[in-house]
mmCIF file of C-alpha atoms in Angstrom:
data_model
loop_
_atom_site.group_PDB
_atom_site.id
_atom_site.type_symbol
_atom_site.label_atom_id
_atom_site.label_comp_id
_atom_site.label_asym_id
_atom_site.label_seq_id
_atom_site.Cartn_x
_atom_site.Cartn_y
_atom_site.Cartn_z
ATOM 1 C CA UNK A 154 5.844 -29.047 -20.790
ATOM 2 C CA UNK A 155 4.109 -26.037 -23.109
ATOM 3 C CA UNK A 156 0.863 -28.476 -23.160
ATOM 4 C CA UNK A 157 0.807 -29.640 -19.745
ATOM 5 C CA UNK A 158 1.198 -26.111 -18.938
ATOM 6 C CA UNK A 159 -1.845 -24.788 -21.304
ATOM 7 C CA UNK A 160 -3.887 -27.407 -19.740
ATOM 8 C CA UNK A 161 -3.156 -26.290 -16.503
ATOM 9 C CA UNK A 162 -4.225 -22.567 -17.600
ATOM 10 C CA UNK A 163 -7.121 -23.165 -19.057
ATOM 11 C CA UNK A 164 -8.756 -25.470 -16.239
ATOM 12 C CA UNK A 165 -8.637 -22.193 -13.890
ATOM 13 C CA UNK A 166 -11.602 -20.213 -13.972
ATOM 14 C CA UNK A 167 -12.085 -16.987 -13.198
ATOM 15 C CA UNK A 168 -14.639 -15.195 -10.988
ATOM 16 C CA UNK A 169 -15.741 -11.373 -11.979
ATOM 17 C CA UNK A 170 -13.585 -10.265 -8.750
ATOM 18 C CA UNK A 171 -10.365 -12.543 -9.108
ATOM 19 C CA UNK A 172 -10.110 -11.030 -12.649
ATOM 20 C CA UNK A 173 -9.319 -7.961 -11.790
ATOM 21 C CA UNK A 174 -6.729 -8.469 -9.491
ATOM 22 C CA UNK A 175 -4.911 -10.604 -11.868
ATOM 23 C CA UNK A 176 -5.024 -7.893 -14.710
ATOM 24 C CA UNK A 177 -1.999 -6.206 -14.323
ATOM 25 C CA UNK A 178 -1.779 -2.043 -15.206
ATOM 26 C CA UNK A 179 1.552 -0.252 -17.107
ATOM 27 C CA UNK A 180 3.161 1.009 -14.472
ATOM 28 C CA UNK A 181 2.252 4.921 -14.992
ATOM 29 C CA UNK A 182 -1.635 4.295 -15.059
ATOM 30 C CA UNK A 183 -1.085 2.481 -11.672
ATOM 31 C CA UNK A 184 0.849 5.076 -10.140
ATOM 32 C CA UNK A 185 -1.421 7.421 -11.212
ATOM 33 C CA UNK A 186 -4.713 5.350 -10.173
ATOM 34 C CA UNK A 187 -3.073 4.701 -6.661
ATOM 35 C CA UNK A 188 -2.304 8.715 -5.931
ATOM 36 C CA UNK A 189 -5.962 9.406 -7.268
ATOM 37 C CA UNK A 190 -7.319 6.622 -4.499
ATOM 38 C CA UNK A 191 -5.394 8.273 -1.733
ATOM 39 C CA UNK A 192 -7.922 11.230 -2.598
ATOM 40 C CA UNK A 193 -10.731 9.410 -0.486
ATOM 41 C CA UNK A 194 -8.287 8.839 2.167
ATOM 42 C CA UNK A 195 -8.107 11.157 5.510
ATOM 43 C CA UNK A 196 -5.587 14.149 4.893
ATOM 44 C CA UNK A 197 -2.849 12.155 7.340
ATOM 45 C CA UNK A 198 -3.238 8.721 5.735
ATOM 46 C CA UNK A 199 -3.397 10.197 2.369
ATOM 47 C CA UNK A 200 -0.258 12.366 2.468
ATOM 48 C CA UNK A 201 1.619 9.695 4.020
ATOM 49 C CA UNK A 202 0.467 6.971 1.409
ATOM 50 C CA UNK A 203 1.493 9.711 -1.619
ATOM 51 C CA UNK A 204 5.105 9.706 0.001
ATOM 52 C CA UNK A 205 5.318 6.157 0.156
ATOM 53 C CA UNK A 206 3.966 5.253 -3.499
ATOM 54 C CA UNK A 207 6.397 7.666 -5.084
ATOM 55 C CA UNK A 208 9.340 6.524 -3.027
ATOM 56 C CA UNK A 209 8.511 2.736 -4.125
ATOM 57 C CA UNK A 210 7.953 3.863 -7.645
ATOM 58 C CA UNK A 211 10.755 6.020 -8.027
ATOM 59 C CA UNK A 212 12.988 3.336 -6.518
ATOM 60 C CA UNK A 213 11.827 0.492 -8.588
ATOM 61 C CA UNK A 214 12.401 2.371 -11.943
ATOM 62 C CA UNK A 215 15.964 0.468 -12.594
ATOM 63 C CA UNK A 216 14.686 -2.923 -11.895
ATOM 64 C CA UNK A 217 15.524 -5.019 -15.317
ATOM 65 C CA UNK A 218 14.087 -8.575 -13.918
ATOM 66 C CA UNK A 219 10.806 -9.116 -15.062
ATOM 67 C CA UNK A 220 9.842 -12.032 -12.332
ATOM 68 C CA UNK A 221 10.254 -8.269 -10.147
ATOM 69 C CA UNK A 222 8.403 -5.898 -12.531
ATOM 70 C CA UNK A 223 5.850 -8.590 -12.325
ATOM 71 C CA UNK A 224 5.714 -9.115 -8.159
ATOM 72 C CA UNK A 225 5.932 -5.004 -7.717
ATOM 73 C CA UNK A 226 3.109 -4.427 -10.244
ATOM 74 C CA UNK A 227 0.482 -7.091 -8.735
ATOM 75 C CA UNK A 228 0.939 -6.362 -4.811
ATOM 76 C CA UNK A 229 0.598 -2.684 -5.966
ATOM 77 C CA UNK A 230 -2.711 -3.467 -7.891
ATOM 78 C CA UNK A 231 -3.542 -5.840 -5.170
ATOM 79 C CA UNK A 232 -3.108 -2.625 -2.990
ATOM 80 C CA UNK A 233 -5.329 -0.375 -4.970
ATOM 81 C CA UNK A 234 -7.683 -3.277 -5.500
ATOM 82 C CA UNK A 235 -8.096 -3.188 -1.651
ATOM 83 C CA UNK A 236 -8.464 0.090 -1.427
ATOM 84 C CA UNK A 237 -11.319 -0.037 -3.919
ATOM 85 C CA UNK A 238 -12.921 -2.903 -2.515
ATOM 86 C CA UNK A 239 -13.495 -1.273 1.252
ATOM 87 C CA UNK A 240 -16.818 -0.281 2.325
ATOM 88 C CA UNK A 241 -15.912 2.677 5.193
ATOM 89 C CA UNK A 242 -13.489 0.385 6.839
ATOM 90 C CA UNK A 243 -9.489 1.530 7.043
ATOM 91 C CA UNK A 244 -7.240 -1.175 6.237
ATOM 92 C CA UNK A 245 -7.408 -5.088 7.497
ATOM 93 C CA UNK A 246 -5.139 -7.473 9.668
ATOM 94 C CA UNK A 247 -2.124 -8.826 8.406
ATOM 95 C CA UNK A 248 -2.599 -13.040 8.691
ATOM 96 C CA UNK A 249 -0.430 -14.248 11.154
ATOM 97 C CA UNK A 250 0.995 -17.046 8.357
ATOM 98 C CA UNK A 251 1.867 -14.206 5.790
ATOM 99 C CA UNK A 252 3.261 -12.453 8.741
ATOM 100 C CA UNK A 253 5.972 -15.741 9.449
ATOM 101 C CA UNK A 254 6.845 -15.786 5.993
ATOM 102 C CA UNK A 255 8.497 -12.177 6.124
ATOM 103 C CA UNK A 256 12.300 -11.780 5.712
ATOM 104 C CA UNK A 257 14.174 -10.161 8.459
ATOM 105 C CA UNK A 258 14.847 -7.273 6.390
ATOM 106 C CA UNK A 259 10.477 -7.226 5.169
ATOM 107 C CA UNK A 260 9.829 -7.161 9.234
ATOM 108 C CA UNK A 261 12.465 -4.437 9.536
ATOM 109 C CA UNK A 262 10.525 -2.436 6.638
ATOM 110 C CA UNK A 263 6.848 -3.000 8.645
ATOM 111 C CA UNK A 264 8.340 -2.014 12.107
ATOM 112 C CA UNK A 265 9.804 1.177 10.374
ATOM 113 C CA UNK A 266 6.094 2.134 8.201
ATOM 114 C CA UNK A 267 4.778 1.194 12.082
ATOM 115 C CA UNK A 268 6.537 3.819 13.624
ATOM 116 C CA UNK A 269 6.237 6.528 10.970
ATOM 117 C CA UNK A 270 1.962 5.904 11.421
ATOM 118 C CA UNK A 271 2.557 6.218 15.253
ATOM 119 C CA UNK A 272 4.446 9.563 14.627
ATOM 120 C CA UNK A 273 1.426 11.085 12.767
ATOM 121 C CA UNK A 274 -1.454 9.999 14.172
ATOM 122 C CA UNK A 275 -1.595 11.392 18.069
ATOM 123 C CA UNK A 276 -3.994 10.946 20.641
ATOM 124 C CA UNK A 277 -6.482 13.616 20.500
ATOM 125 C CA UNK A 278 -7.144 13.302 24.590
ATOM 126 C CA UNK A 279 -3.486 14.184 24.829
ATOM 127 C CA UNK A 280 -2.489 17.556 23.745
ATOM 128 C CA UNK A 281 1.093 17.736 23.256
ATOM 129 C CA UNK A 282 3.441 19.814 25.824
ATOM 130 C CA UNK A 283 4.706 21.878 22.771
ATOM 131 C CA UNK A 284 2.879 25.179 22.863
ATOM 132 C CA UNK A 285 2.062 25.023 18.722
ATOM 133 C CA UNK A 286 -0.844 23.084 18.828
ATOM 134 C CA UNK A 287 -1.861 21.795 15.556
ATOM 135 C CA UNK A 288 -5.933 22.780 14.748
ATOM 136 C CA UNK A 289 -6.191 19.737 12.625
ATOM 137 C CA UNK A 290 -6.844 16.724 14.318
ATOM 138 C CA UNK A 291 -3.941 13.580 14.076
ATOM 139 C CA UNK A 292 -0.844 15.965 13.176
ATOM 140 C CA UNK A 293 1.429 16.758 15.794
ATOM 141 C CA UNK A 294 2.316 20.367 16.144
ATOM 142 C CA UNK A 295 5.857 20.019 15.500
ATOM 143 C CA UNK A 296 5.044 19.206 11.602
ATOM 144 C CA UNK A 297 2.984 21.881 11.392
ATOM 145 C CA UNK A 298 4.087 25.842 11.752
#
């Protein structure tokens, strides 16, 4: 089994940008890398992106399994890897396959980041009714006094 599986490992090769999203970081130095990305992000994007590393951080400090170490620390590199890797554009689709493969409760989790990003951003042709209007642009004025 240990040779099959060496042979196996060494036939992959690896291309300059596959490398460096296998190379996984200690925890800390990611966490830290992914708050100092959010910098380039817009004010609304970026505070709610600091919120949400530091929850998922802070709850995944007890995890023991290393199979889940290992899957948290690679789709959070794959994150900041993304993030690195886009020229001006925000974000990309979410494939329709990766999409089916979601558990209930991992559909659950989207629709609830979905409406937290609809709550933030609002129309700028639609002031709200409140009368504390908000001077910067994408915060509602309820958030902001």
């Amino acid at each position: 089994m240990a040779n099959s599986a060496r042979r196996w490992a060494s036939s992959i090769t690896l291309t300059p940008s596959s490398h460096s999203s296998i190379s996984l970081l200690p925890p800390l130095v990611l966490y830290r890398r992914l708050l100092r990305i959010h910098r380039s992000l817009p004010i609304e994007m970026r505070s709610l992106g600091d919120v949400y590393v530091k929850d998922e951080f802070r709850r995944c400090r007890a995890i023991e399994n290393p199979i889940q170490i290992i899957g948290f620390l690679s789709q959070w590199k794959a994150y900041l890897d993304n993030l690195q890797n886009q020229n001006g554009e925000m974000g990309k689709k979410l494939p329709e396959d990766l999409l089916e493969k979601l558990s209930p409760e991992q559909v659950g989790q989207l629709f609830e980041l979905l409406k937290a990003t609809k709550e933030i951003w609002v129309d700028v042709d639609q002031p709200e009714p409140d009368h504390h209007t908000s001077n910067i642009v994408g915060f509602p004025a309820r958030n902001i006094r």
